Amino acid sequence: MADMTSTRSTEAVTRSGQASAIGEKAVCTLAASAEAAPKFRSFVRAAGTRWNLPGEAEDALMVIASELATNSYLHSGSADVWLMLRNGPEFIEIEVADQGSWKRSGCGSRSRFATHGRGLGIIDAYAASVSIQRGLAGTRTVARVTK
């Protein structure tokens, strides 16, 4: 069962004239499983709709959430994976964390035709910035997507 929460903060008016909750956060914790990726995509879509995000930003966040949930499931051995979205004035920050230890799968490939091992490159292509921290407490990835 997913643990989903949302916190509210200041509202601002977007370029379209609709309210957008700047500073609002949305948090979701799931079991690190194959089902986490589609559930995170749904969670991100719901937050994007609530915050009136541009379609391109929402799409980018869904791809990033999916890739990071899949990486956690395939490579970390963590029982859970955690996602937080932060609605900033010019960007959305997505943070995904787990408590596992990174395990290389050996499936990475530099070929543009590869079907595995391209996740971090895909995230780099969608995000304005990416930070990855791996340590004894697990892996934490933070990406920023421009609105």
N, CA, C and O atoms as a GROMACS GRO file, in nm:
protein
  588
    1MET      N    1   0.083  -0.118   0.000
    1MET     CA    2   0.000   0.000   0.000
    1MET      C    3   0.088   0.124   0.000
    1MET      O    4   0.188   0.130   0.072
    2ALA      N    5   0.052   0.221  -0.078
    2ALA     CA    6   0.130   0.343  -0.090
    2ALA      C    7   0.098   0.439   0.023
    2ALA      O    8  -0.017   0.454   0.064
    3ASP      N    9   0.202   0.503   0.072
    3ASP     CA   10   0.187   0.609   0.170
    3ASP      C   11   0.208   0.738   0.094
    3ASP      O   12   0.319   0.768   0.052
    4MET      N   13   0.101   0.816   0.076
    4MET     CA   14   0.111   0.938  -0.002
    4MET      C   15   0.065   1.056   0.082
    4MET      O   16  -0.041   1.052   0.144
    5THR      N   17   0.146   1.160   0.084
    5THR     CA   18   0.111   1.280   0.158
    5THR      C   19   0.139   1.402   0.074
    5THR      O   20   0.213   1.395  -0.024
    6SER      N   21   0.081   1.511   0.112
    6SER     CA   22   0.103   1.636   0.043
    6SER      C   23   0.102   1.748   0.147
    6SER      O   24   0.023   1.745   0.241
    7THR      N   25   0.190   1.844   0.130
    7THR     CA   26   0.190   1.959   0.220
    7THR      C   27   0.168   2.084   0.137
    7THR      O   28   0.211   2.091   0.022
    8ARG      N   29   0.101   2.180   0.193
    8ARG     CA   30   0.069   2.303   0.120
    8ARG      C   31   0.155   2.418   0.167
    8ARG      O   32   0.203   2.421   0.281
    9SER      N   33   0.173   2.513   0.078
    9SER     CA   34   0.248   2.632   0.112
    9SER      C   35   0.186   2.750   0.037
    9SER      O   36   0.065   2.754   0.018
   10THR      N   37   0.267   2.844  -0.004
   10THR     CA   38   0.220   2.967  -0.068
   10THR      C   39   0.168   2.941  -0.208
   10THR      O   40   0.226   2.862  -0.283
   11GLU      N   41   0.058   3.008  -0.245
   11GLU     CA   42   0.007   2.998  -0.381
   11GLU      C   43   0.053   3.119  -0.461
   11GLU      O   44   0.059   3.230  -0.409
   12ALA      N   45   0.086   3.095  -0.586
   12ALA     CA   46   0.125   3.202  -0.677
   12ALA      C   47   0.043   3.187  -0.804
   12ALA      O   48  -0.017   3.082  -0.827
   13VAL      N   49   0.039   3.290  -0.884
   13VAL     CA   50  -0.034   3.284  -1.011
   13VAL      C   51   0.065   3.251  -1.122
   13VAL      O   52   0.168   3.317  -1.135
   14THR      N   53   0.033   3.149  -1.202
   14THR     CA   54   0.119   3.109  -1.312
   14THR      C   55   0.095   3.200  -1.432
   14THR      O   56   0.007   3.286  -1.429
   15ARG      N   57   0.174   3.181  -1.536
   15ARG     CA   58   0.158   3.260  -1.658
   15ARG      C   59   0.018   3.246  -1.717
   15ARG      O   60  -0.032   3.339  -1.779
   16SER      N   61  -0.044   3.130  -1.698
   16SER     CA   62  -0.178   3.108  -1.752
   16SER      C   63  -0.285   3.172  -1.665
   16SER      O   64  -0.403   3.171  -1.700
   17GLY      N   65  -0.245   3.229  -1.549
   17GLY     CA   66  -0.340   3.295  -1.462
   17GLY      C   67  -0.403   3.202  -1.360
   17GLY      O   68  -0.487   3.246  -1.281
   18GLN      N   69  -0.364   3.075  -1.359
   18GLN     CA   70  -0.421   2.980  -1.264
   18GLN      C   71  -0.328   2.967  -1.143
   18GLN      O   72  -0.208   2.991  -1.153
   19ALA      N   73  -0.386   2.930  -1.030
   19ALA     CA   74  -0.308   2.916  -0.907
   19ALA      C   75  -0.217   2.795  -0.914
   19ALA      O   76  -0.255   2.690  -0.965
   20SER      N   77  -0.096   2.811  -0.863
   20SER     CA   78   0.002   2.704  -0.852
   20SER      C   79   0.062   2.712  -0.714
   20SER      O   80   0.110   2.819  -0.674
   21ALA      N   81   0.062   2.605  -0.641
   21ALA     CA   82   0.109   2.607  -0.502
   21ALA      C   83   0.261   2.601  -0.498
   21ALA      O   84   0.319   2.493  -0.489
   22ILE      N   85   0.326   2.717  -0.504
   22ILE     CA   86   0.470   2.725  -0.496
   22ILE      C   87   0.512   2.685  -0.355
   22ILE      O   88   0.454   2.732  -0.257
   23GLY      N   89   0.611   2.600  -0.346
   23GLY     CA   90   0.658   2.553  -0.216
   23GLY      C   91   0.589   2.427  -0.169
   23GLY      O   92   0.631   2.368  -0.069
   24GLU      N   93   0.485   2.386  -0.236
   24GLU     CA   94   0.415   2.264  -0.196
   24GLU      C   95   0.503   2.142  -0.223
   24GLU      O   96   0.582   2.141  -0.318
   25LYS      N   97   0.487   2.041  -0.139
   25LYS     CA   98   0.558   1.914  -0.154
   25LYS      C   99   0.456   1.801  -0.164
   25LYS      O  100   0.347   1.810  -0.108
   26ALA      N  101   0.493   1.697  -0.236
   26ALA     CA  102   0.414   1.575  -0.244
   26ALA      C  103   0.508   1.458  -0.222
   26ALA      O  104   0.613   1.451  -0.285
   27VAL      N  105   0.471   1.365  -0.134
   27VAL     CA  106   0.558   1.255  -0.094
   27VAL      C  107   0.484   1.123  -0.111
   27VAL      O  108   0.365   1.112  -0.080
   28CYS      N  109   0.556   1.022  -0.160
   28CYS     CA  110   0.499   0.889  -0.179
   28CYS      C  111   0.606   0.784  -0.145
   28CYS      O  112   0.719   0.793  -0.193
   29THR      N  113   0.570   0.685  -0.064
   29THR     CA  114   0.659   0.574  -0.031
   29THR      C  115   0.594   0.445  -0.077
   29THR      O  116   0.477   0.420  -0.048
   30LEU      N  117   0.670   0.363  -0.150
   30LEU     CA  118   0.619   0.237  -0.203
   30LEU      C  119   0.719   0.124  -0.178
   30LEU      O  120   0.836   0.149  -0.151
   31ALA      N  121   0.672   0.002  -0.188
   31ALA     CA  122   0.762  -0.113  -0.188
   31ALA      C  123   0.846  -0.105  -0.315
   31ALA      O  124   0.794  -0.072  -0.422
   32ALA      N  125   0.975  -0.134  -0.305
   32ALA     CA  126   1.063  -0.134  -0.422
   32ALA      C  127   1.032  -0.261  -0.501
   32ALA      O  128   1.086  -0.368  -0.473
   33SER      N  129   0.945  -0.247  -0.599
   33SER     CA  130   0.900  -0.360  -0.679
   33SER      C  131   0.876  -0.313  -0.822
   33SER      O  132   0.888  -0.195  -0.852
   34ALA      N  133   0.841  -0.406  -0.908
   34ALA     CA  134   0.813  -0.372  -1.047
   34ALA      C  135   0.692  -0.279  -1.058
   34ALA      O  136   0.679  -0.206  -1.156
   35GLU      N  137   0.604  -0.281  -0.960
   35GLU     CA  138   0.484  -0.196  -0.961
   35GLU      C  139   0.513  -0.052  -0.920
   35GLU      O  140   0.429   0.035  -0.941
   36ALA      N  141   0.630  -0.026  -0.863
   36ALA     CA  142   0.661   0.109  -0.816
   36ALA      C  143   0.667   0.210  -0.931
   36ALA      O  144   0.618   0.322  -0.916
   37ALA      N  145   0.723   0.173  -1.043
   37ALA     CA  146   0.738   0.268  -1.154
   37ALA      C  147   0.603   0.320  -1.204
   37ALA      O  148   0.585   0.442  -1.210
   38PRO      N  149   0.507   0.235  -1.238
   38PRO     CA  150   0.379   0.290  -1.284
   38PRO      C  151   0.303   0.364  -1.174
   38PRO      O  152   0.230   0.459  -1.202
   39LYS      N  153   0.319   0.322  -1.050
   39LYS     CA  154   0.252   0.394  -0.940
   39LYS      C  155   0.313   0.532  -0.920
   39LYS      O  156   0.241   0.628  -0.894
   40PHE      N  157   0.445   0.542  -0.931
   40PHE     CA  158   0.510   0.673  -0.921
   40PHE      C  159   0.466   0.763  -1.037
   40PHE      O  160   0.443   0.882  -1.017
   41ARG      N  161   0.455   0.708  -1.158
   41ARG     CA  162   0.409   0.789  -1.271
   41ARG      C  163   0.270   0.846  -1.243
   41ARG      O  164   0.244   0.964  -1.269
   42SER      N  165   0.181   0.764  -1.191
   42SER     CA  166   0.046   0.811  -1.158
   42SER      C  167   0.049   0.919  -1.050
   42SER      O  168  -0.023   1.018  -1.058
   43PHE      N  169   0.134   0.899  -0.950
   43PHE     CA  170   0.147   0.996  -0.842
   43PHE      C  171   0.198   1.130  -0.896
   43PHE      O  172   0.145   1.236  -0.860
   44VAL      N  173   0.299   1.125  -0.983
   44VAL     CA  174   0.354   1.247  -1.042
   44VAL      C  175   0.250   1.316  -1.128
   44VAL      O  176   0.238   1.438  -1.124
   45ARG      N  177   0.174   1.241  -1.206
   45ARG     CA  178   0.069   1.300  -1.291
   45ARG      C  179  -0.034   1.372  -1.204
   45ARG      O  180  -0.076   1.483  -1.238
   46ALA      N  181  -0.075   1.309  -1.094
   46ALA     CA  182  -0.174   1.371  -1.005
   46ALA      C  183  -0.120   1.502  -0.947
   46ALA      O  184  -0.192   1.602  -0.943
   47ALA      N  185   0.005   1.503  -0.904
   47ALA     CA  186   0.065   1.626  -0.850
   47ALA      C  187   0.077   1.731  -0.960
   47ALA      O  188   0.048   1.848  -0.937
   48GLY      N  189   0.119   1.689  -1.078
   48GLY     CA  190   0.132   1.782  -1.190
   48GLY      C  191   0.001   1.846  -1.228
   48GLY      O  192  -0.004   1.965  -1.260
   49THR      N  193  -0.105   1.769  -1.225
   49THR     CA  194  -0.239   1.822  -1.254
   49THR      C  195  -0.281   1.920  -1.145
   49THR      O  196  -0.332   2.028  -1.174
   50ARG      N  197  -0.259   1.883  -1.020
   50ARG     CA  198  -0.297   1.969  -0.907
   50ARG      C  199  -0.219   2.100  -0.910
   50ARG      O  200  -0.274   2.205  -0.876
   51TRP      N  201  -0.093   2.095  -0.951
   51TRP     CA  202  -0.009   2.214  -0.953
   51TRP      C  203  -0.012   2.287  -1.088
   51TRP      O  204   0.057   2.387  -1.105
   52ASN      N  205  -0.090   2.238  -1.181
   52ASN     CA  206  -0.102   2.301  -1.312
   52ASN      C  207   0.034   2.313  -1.382
   52ASN      O  208   0.067   2.418  -1.438
   53LEU      N  209   0.111   2.203  -1.380
   53LEU     CA  210   0.243   2.205  -1.445
   53LEU      C  211   0.228   2.200  -1.596
   53LEU      O  212   0.132   2.142  -1.648
   54PRO      N  213   0.324   2.259  -1.667
   54PRO     CA  214   0.325   2.242  -1.812
   54PRO      C  215   0.340   2.094  -1.848
   54PRO      O  216   0.407   2.019  -1.776
   55GLY      N  217   0.279   2.053  -1.957
   55GLY     CA  218   0.282   1.912  -1.998
   55GLY      C  219   0.422   1.856  -2.014
   55GLY      O  220   0.447   1.741  -1.977
   56GLU      N  221   0.514   1.936  -2.069
   56GLU     CA  222   0.651   1.889  -2.090
   56GLU      C  223   0.720   1.859  -1.958
   56GLU      O  224   0.793   1.761  -1.946
   57ALA      N  225   0.698   1.945  -1.860
   57ALA     CA  226   0.759   1.923  -1.728
   57ALA      C  227   0.699   1.799  -1.662
   57ALA      O  228   0.772   1.718  -1.605
   58GLU      N  229   0.568   1.785  -1.670
   58GLU     CA  230   0.502   1.668  -1.611
   58GLU      C  231   0.552   1.539  -1.677
   58GLU      O  232   0.579   1.441  -1.608
   59ASP      N  233   0.562   1.539  -1.808
   59ASP     CA  234   0.612   1.421  -1.880
   59ASP      C  235   0.754   1.386  -1.838
   59ASP      O  236   0.786   1.270  -1.814
   60ALA      N  237   0.840   1.489  -1.829
   60ALA     CA  238   0.979   1.466  -1.788
   60ALA      C  239   0.984   1.407  -1.647
   60ALA      O  240   1.060   1.314  -1.622
   61LEU      N  241   0.905   1.461  -1.555
   61LEU     CA  242   0.902   1.410  -1.418
   61LEU      C  243   0.855   1.265  -1.412
   61LEU      O  244   0.906   1.187  -1.333
   62MET      N  245   0.757   1.230  -1.495
   62MET     CA  246   0.708   1.091  -1.497
   62MET      C  247   0.816   0.996  -1.546
   62MET      O  248   0.831   0.887  -1.491
   63VAL      N  249   0.891   1.034  -1.648
   63VAL     CA  250   0.999   0.950  -1.698
   63VAL      C  251   1.108   0.934  -1.592
   63VAL      O  252   1.155   0.823  -1.567
   64ILE      N  253   1.146   1.045  -1.530
   64ILE     CA  254   1.249   1.040  -1.426
   64ILE      C  255   1.205   0.952  -1.310
   64ILE      O  256   1.282   0.868  -1.263
   65ALA      N  257   1.083   0.971  -1.263
   65ALA     CA  258   1.031   0.889  -1.152
   65ALA      C  259   1.033   0.742  -1.187
   65ALA      O  260   1.073   0.658  -1.106
   66SER      N  261   0.991   0.710  -1.307
   66SER     CA  262   0.988   0.571  -1.352
   66SER      C  263   1.127   0.510  -1.359
   66SER      O  264   1.149   0.398  -1.313
   67GLU      N  265   1.222   0.584  -1.417
   67GLU     CA  266   1.359   0.534  -1.429
   67GLU      C  267   1.422   0.512  -1.291
   67GLU      O  268   1.488   0.410  -1.269
   68LEU      N  269   1.402   0.606  -1.200
   68LEU     CA  270   1.462   0.593  -1.068
   68LEU      C  271   1.397   0.483  -0.985
   68LEU      O  272   1.466   0.413  -0.911
   69ALA      N  273   1.267   0.466  -0.997
   69ALA     CA  274   1.200   0.355  -0.927
   69ALA      C  275   1.250   0.222  -0.980
   69ALA      O  276   1.273   0.128  -0.903
   70THR      N  277   1.267   0.213  -1.110
   70THR     CA  278   1.317   0.089  -1.172
   70THR      C  279   1.460   0.062  -1.128
   70THR      O  280   1.494  -0.052  -1.096
   71ASN      N  281   1.544   0.166  -1.124
   71ASN     CA  282   1.681   0.147  -1.077
   71ASN      C  283   1.683   0.097  -0.933
   71ASN      O  284   1.761   0.008  -0.900
   72SER      N  285   1.599   0.154  -0.849
   72SER     CA  286   1.594   0.110  -0.710
   72SER      C  287   1.555  -0.037  -0.701
   72SER      O  288   1.618  -0.114  -0.627
   73TYR      N  289   1.454  -0.075  -0.774
   73TYR     CA  290   1.406  -0.213  -0.773
   73TYR      C  291   1.512  -0.310  -0.826
   73TYR      O  292   1.536  -0.415  -0.766
   74LEU      N  293   1.576  -0.275  -0.936
   74LEU     CA  294   1.671  -0.366  -1.001
   74LEU      C  295   1.808  -0.369  -0.935
   74LEU      O  296   1.875  -0.472  -0.936
   75HIS      N  297   1.852  -0.256  -0.879
   75HIS     CA  298   1.991  -0.245  -0.839
   75HIS      C  299   2.019  -0.227  -0.690
   75HIS      O  300   2.133  -0.244  -0.648
   76SER      N  301   1.918  -0.192  -0.608
   76SER     CA  302   1.951  -0.154  -0.470
   76SER      C  303   1.929  -0.262  -0.366
   76SER      O  304   2.001  -0.267  -0.266
   77GLY      N  305   1.831  -0.348  -0.387
   77GLY     CA  306   1.797  -0.445  -0.285
   77GLY      C  307   1.718  -0.385  -0.170
   77GLY      O  308   1.694  -0.453  -0.070
   78SER      N  309   1.676  -0.259  -0.182
   78SER     CA  310   1.599  -0.192  -0.078
   78SER      C  311   1.456  -0.247  -0.074
   78SER      O  312   1.402  -0.287  -0.177
   79ALA      N  313   1.398  -0.248   0.043
   79ALA     CA  314   1.258  -0.291   0.057
   79ALA      C  315   1.162  -0.184   0.008
   79ALA      O  316   1.057  -0.215  -0.048
   80ASP      N  317   1.198  -0.057   0.028
   80ASP     CA  318   1.110   0.055  -0.008
   80ASP      C  319   1.183   0.154  -0.096
   80ASP      O  320   1.306   0.158  -0.101
   81VAL      N  321   1.104   0.235  -0.165
   81VAL     CA  322   1.157   0.347  -0.242
   81VAL      C  323   1.066   0.466  -0.214
   81VAL      O  324   0.944   0.452  -0.206
   82TRP      N  325   1.126   0.583  -0.201
   82TRP     CA  326   1.058   0.703  -0.156
   82TRP      C  327   1.073   0.811  -0.261
   82TRP      O  328   1.181   0.827  -0.319
   83LEU      N  329   0.966   0.885  -0.288
   83LEU     CA  330   0.968   0.992  -0.387
   83LEU      C  331   0.912   1.118  -0.324
   83LEU      O  332   0.810   1.114  -0.255
   84MET      N  333   0.978   1.231  -0.348
   84MET     CA  334   0.924   1.360  -0.306
   84MET      C  335   0.936   1.458  -0.421
   84MET      O  336   1.039   1.466  -0.488
   85LEU      N  337   0.830   1.533  -0.445
   85LEU     CA  338   0.828   1.641  -0.542
   85LEU      C  339   0.821   1.773  -0.465
   85LEU      O  340   0.748   1.784  -0.367
   86ARG      N  341   0.897   1.872  -0.509
   86ARG     CA  342   0.891   2.007  -0.452
   86ARG      C  343   0.860   2.104  -0.566
   86ARG      O  344   0.929   2.106  -0.668
   87ASN      N  345   0.756   2.182  -0.548
   87ASN     CA  346   0.713   2.277  -0.649
   87ASN      C  347   0.780   2.412  -0.626
   87ASN      O  348   0.737   2.489  -0.540
   88GLY      N  349   0.884   2.440  -0.702
   88GLY     CA  350   0.953   2.568  -0.692
   88GLY      C  351   0.898   2.668  -0.793
   88GLY      O  352   0.819   2.631  -0.879
   89PRO      N  353   0.940   2.793  -0.782
   89PRO     CA  354   0.887   2.895  -0.872
   89PRO      C  355   0.928   2.875  -1.018
   89PRO      O  356   0.851   2.909  -1.108
   90GLU      N  357   1.047   2.822  -1.043
   90GLU     CA  358   1.094   2.805  -1.180
   90GLU      C  359   1.120   2.659  -1.218
   90GLU      O  360   1.144   2.629  -1.335
   91PHE      N  361   1.114   2.570  -1.120
   91PHE     CA  362   1.146   2.430  -1.146
   91PHE      C  363   1.065   2.341  -1.052
   91PHE      O  364   1.006   2.386  -0.954
   92ILE      N  365   1.063   2.214  -1.086
   92ILE     CA  366   1.012   2.110  -0.998
   92ILE      C  367   1.132   2.024  -0.962
   92ILE      O  368   1.209   1.984  -1.049
   93GLU      N  369   1.146   1.996  -0.835
   93GLU     CA  370   1.254   1.909  -0.790
   93GLU      C  371   1.194   1.773  -0.757
   93GLU      O  372   1.095   1.765  -0.684
   94ILE      N  373   1.253   1.668  -0.809
   94ILE     CA  374   1.211   1.532  -0.779
   94ILE      C  375   1.326   1.463  -0.707
   94ILE      O  376   1.440   1.463  -0.753
   95GLU      N  377   1.294   1.404  -0.594
   95GLU     CA  378   1.393   1.331  -0.516
   95GLU      C  379   1.343   1.188  -0.498
   95GLU      O  380   1.229   1.166  -0.459
   96VAL      N  381   1.428   1.093  -0.527
   96VAL     CA  382   1.396   0.951  -0.508
   96VAL      C  383   1.508   0.890  -0.426
   96VAL      O  384   1.626   0.908  -0.456
   97ALA      N  385   1.469   0.817  -0.321
   97ALA     CA  386   1.569   0.760  -0.231
   97ALA      C  387   1.529   0.617  -0.193
   97ALA      O  388   1.411   0.582  -0.190
   98ASP      N  389   1.631   0.538  -0.163
   98ASP     CA  390   1.608   0.403  -0.110
   98ASP      C  391   1.715   0.376  -0.005
   98ASP      O  392   1.805   0.457   0.015
   99GLN      N  393   1.704   0.262   0.062
   99GLN     CA  394   1.799   0.227   0.168
   99GLN      C  395   1.885   0.108   0.130
   99GLN      O  396   1.939   0.040   0.217
  100GLY      N  397   1.898   0.084   0.001
  100GLY     CA  398   1.975  -0.031  -0.044
  100GLY      C  399   2.119   0.002  -0.076
  100GLY      O  400   2.164   0.116  -0.059
  101SER      N  401   2.190  -0.098  -0.123
  101SER     CA  402   2.329  -0.084  -0.168
  101SER      C  403   2.332  -0.105  -0.318
  101SER      O  404   2.280  -0.204  -0.368
  102TRP      N  405   2.391  -0.012  -0.389
  102TRP     CA  406   2.395  -0.017  -0.535
  102TRP      C  407   2.464  -0.144  -0.581
  102TRP      O  408   2.573  -0.177  -0.536
  103LYS      N  409   2.398  -0.215  -0.672
  103LYS     CA  410   2.454  -0.338  -0.730
  103LYS      C  411   2.458  -0.319  -0.882
  103LYS      O  412   2.356  -0.290  -0.944
  104ARG      N  413   2.572  -0.336  -0.938
  104ARG     CA  414   2.582  -0.326  -1.085
  104ARG      C  415   2.523  -0.451  -1.147
  104ARG      O  416   2.545  -0.563  -1.099
  105SER      N  417   2.447  -0.432  -1.254
  105SER     CA  418   2.384  -0.546  -1.320
  105SER      C  419   2.465  -0.597  -1.437
  105SER      O  420   2.444  -0.709  -1.484
  106GLY      N  421   2.558  -0.517  -1.484
  106GLY     CA  422   2.638  -0.558  -1.598
  106GLY      C  423   2.564  -0.545  -1.730
  106GLY      O  424   2.613  -0.591  -1.833
  107CYS      N  425   2.446  -0.482  -1.729
  107CYS     CA  426   2.368  -0.472  -1.852
  107CYS      C  427   2.381  -0.336  -1.919
  107CYS      O  428   2.319  -0.313  -2.023
  108GLY      N  429   2.461  -0.246  -1.862
  108GLY     CA  430   2.476  -0.114  -1.921
  108GLY      C  431   2.542  -0.120  -2.058
  108GLY      O  432   2.631  -0.202  -2.081
  109SER      N  433   2.500  -0.034  -2.146
  109SER     CA  434   2.554  -0.032  -2.281
  109SER      C  435   2.557   0.112  -2.331
  109SER      O  436   2.469   0.191  -2.299
  110ARG      N  437   2.657   0.145  -2.408
  110ARG     CA  438   2.665   0.278  -2.467
  110ARG      C  439   2.595   0.282  -2.604
  110ARG      O  440   2.588   0.388  -2.665
  111SER      N  441   2.546   0.171  -2.650
  111SER     CA  442   2.479   0.167  -2.779
  111SER      C  443   2.346   0.240  -2.774
  111SER      O  444   2.271   0.228  -2.677
  112ARG      N  445   2.317   0.317  -2.878
  112ARG     CA  446   2.187   0.385  -2.882
  112ARG      C  447   2.072   0.288  -2.902
  112ARG      O  448   1.956   0.327  -2.891
  113PHE      N  449   2.102   0.162  -2.931
  113PHE     CA  450   2.000   0.061  -2.950
  113PHE      C  451   1.982  -0.027  -2.826
  113PHE      O  452   1.901  -0.120  -2.828
  114ALA      N  453   2.056   0.001  -2.720
  114ALA     CA  454   2.049  -0.080  -2.597
  114ALA      C  455   1.910  -0.071  -2.536
  114ALA      O  456   1.844   0.033  -2.544
  115THR      N  457   1.866  -0.179  -2.475
  115THR     CA  458   1.736  -0.180  -2.407
  115THR      C  459   1.750  -0.171  -2.256
  115THR      O  460   1.650  -0.156  -2.186
  116HIS      N  461   1.871  -0.179  -2.205
  116HIS     CA  462   1.898  -0.167  -2.062
  116HIS      C  463   2.020  -0.078  -2.041
  116HIS      O  464   2.104  -0.064  -2.129
  117GLY      N  465   2.028  -0.019  -1.922
  117GLY     CA  466   2.147   0.057  -1.888
  117GLY      C  467   2.150   0.199  -1.938
  117GLY      O  468   2.256   0.263  -1.936
  118ARG      N  469   2.036   0.252  -1.982
  118ARG     CA  470   2.032   0.388  -2.034
  118ARG      C  471   1.960   0.484  -1.940
  118ARG      O  472   1.946   0.602  -1.973
  119GLY      N  473   1.912   0.437  -1.825
  119GLY     CA  474   1.827   0.516  -1.738
  119GLY      C  475   1.886   0.648  -1.692
  119GLY      O  476   1.819   0.751  -1.700
  120LEU      N  477   2.011   0.647  -1.645
  120LEU     CA  478   2.071   0.772  -1.596
  120LEU      C  479   2.096   0.870  -1.711
  120LEU      O  480   2.087   0.991  -1.691
  121GLY      N  481   2.126   0.819  -1.829
  121GLY     CA  482   2.140   0.906  -1.945
  121GLY      C  483   2.008   0.970  -1.985
  121GLY      O  484   2.004   1.086  -2.025
  122ILE      N  485   1.901   0.894  -1.974
  122ILE     CA  486   1.767   0.946  -2.003
  122ILE      C  487   1.733   1.056  -1.903
  122ILE      O  488   1.681   1.161  -1.940
  123ILE      N  489   1.762   1.031  -1.775
  123ILE     CA  490   1.735   1.131  -1.671
  123ILE      C  491   1.814   1.259  -1.700
  123ILE      O  492   1.759   1.368  -1.690
  124ASP      N  493   1.941   1.245  -1.735
  124ASP     CA  494   2.023   1.362  -1.769
  124ASP      C  495   1.962   1.442  -1.884
  124ASP      O  496   1.969   1.565  -1.885
  125ALA      N  497   1.903   1.373  -1.981
  125ALA     CA  498   1.845   1.440  -2.097
  125ALA      C  499   1.721   1.522  -2.059
  125ALA      O  500   1.695   1.626  -2.120
  126TYR      N  501   1.645   1.477  -1.961
  126TYR     CA  502   1.522   1.546  -1.921
  126TYR      C  503   1.543   1.652  -1.814
  126TYR      O  504   1.465   1.747  -1.806
  127ALA      N  505   1.646   1.638  -1.733
  127ALA     CA  506   1.663   1.725  -1.617
  127ALA      C  507   1.759   1.840  -1.645
  127ALA      O  508   1.853   1.825  -1.723
  128ALA      N  509   1.735   1.954  -1.580
  128ALA     CA  510   1.827   2.067  -1.586
  128ALA      C  511   1.951   2.038  -1.502
  128ALA      O  512   2.060   2.085  -1.534
  129SER      N  513   1.934   1.960  -1.394
  129SER     CA  514   2.046   1.918  -1.311
  129SER      C  515   2.011   1.788  -1.241
  129SER      O  516   1.894   1.759  -1.215
  130VAL      N  517   2.115   1.709  -1.211
  130VAL     CA  518   2.096   1.581  -1.142
  130VAL      C  519   2.208   1.565  -1.040
  130VAL      O  520   2.324   1.595  -1.068
  131SER      N  521   2.171   1.516  -0.922
  131SER     CA  522   2.268   1.487  -0.817
  131SER      C  523   2.239   1.346  -0.764
  131SER      O  524   2.125   1.315  -0.731
  132ILE      N  525   2.342   1.262  -0.757
  132ILE     CA  526   2.326   1.126  -0.707
  132ILE      C  527   2.422   1.107  -0.591
  132ILE      O  528   2.542   1.133  -0.603
  133GLN      N  529   2.368   1.060  -0.478
  133GLN     CA  530   2.451   1.030  -0.361
  133GLN      C  531   2.430   0.884  -0.326
  133GLN      O  532   2.317   0.840  -0.300
  134ARG      N  533   2.539   0.807  -0.325
  134ARG     CA  534   2.533   0.667  -0.285
  134ARG      C  535   2.616   0.652  -0.158
  134ARG      O  536   2.726   0.706  -0.149
  135GLY      N  537   2.564   0.579  -0.060
  135GLY     CA  538   2.637   0.560   0.063
  135GLY      C  539   2.580   0.446   0.143
  135GLY      O  540   2.495   0.370   0.095
  136LEU      N  541   2.626   0.433   0.266
  136LEU     CA  542   2.580   0.325   0.353
  136LEU      C  543   2.431   0.334   0.384
  136LEU      O  544   2.367   0.233   0.410
  137ALA      N  545   2.376   0.455   0.381
  137ALA     CA  546   2.234   0.475   0.411
  137ALA      C  547   2.145   0.453   0.289
  137ALA      O  548   2.023   0.458   0.300
  138GLY      N  549   2.205   0.428   0.172
  138GLY     CA  550   2.126   0.405   0.051
  138GLY      C  551   2.164   0.501  -0.060
  138GLY      O  552   2.272   0.560  -0.058
  139THR      N  553   2.074   0.515  -0.155
  139THR     CA  554   2.096   0.602  -0.270
  139THR      C  555   1.989   0.710  -0.271
  139THR      O  556   1.872   0.684  -0.247
  140ARG      N  557   2.032   0.833  -0.300
  140ARG     CA  558   1.941   0.947  -0.307
  140ARG      C  559   1.973   1.023  -0.435
  140ARG      O  560   2.087   1.065  -0.457
  141THR      N  561   1.872   1.039  -0.519
  141THR     CA  562   1.889   1.112  -0.644
  141THR      C  563   1.794   1.231  -0.644
  141THR      O  564   1.676   1.217  -0.612
  142VAL      N  565   1.847   1.348  -0.680
  142VAL     CA  566   1.767   1.469  -0.689
  142VAL      C  567   1.786   1.524  -0.829
  142VAL      O  568   1.898   1.544  -0.875
  143ALA      N  569   1.674   1.550  -0.898
  143ALA     CA  570   1.678   1.609  -1.031
  143ALA      C  571   1.585   1.730  -1.033
  143ALA      O  572   1.481   1.732  -0.968
  144ARG      N  573   1.625   1.829  -1.109
  144ARG     CA  574   1.542   1.948  -1.127
  144ARG      C  575   1.495   1.956  -1.271
  144ARG      O  576   1.573   1.938  -1.365
  145VAL      N  577   1.366   1.981  -1.287
  145VAL     CA  578   1.306   1.995  -1.418
  145VAL      C  579   1.250   2.137  -1.427
  145VAL      O  580   1.175   2.181  -1.341
  146THR      N  581   1.288   2.208  -1.532
  146THR     CA  582   1.242   2.345  -1.554
  146THR      C  583   1.096   2.345  -1.594
  146THR      O  584   1.052   2.260  -1.672
  147LYS      N  585   1.021   2.443  -1.540
  147LYS     CA  586   0.879   2.456  -1.576
  147LYS      C  587   0.865   2.516  -1.714
  147LYS      O  588   0.754   2.536  -1.762
   0.00000   0.00000   0.00000
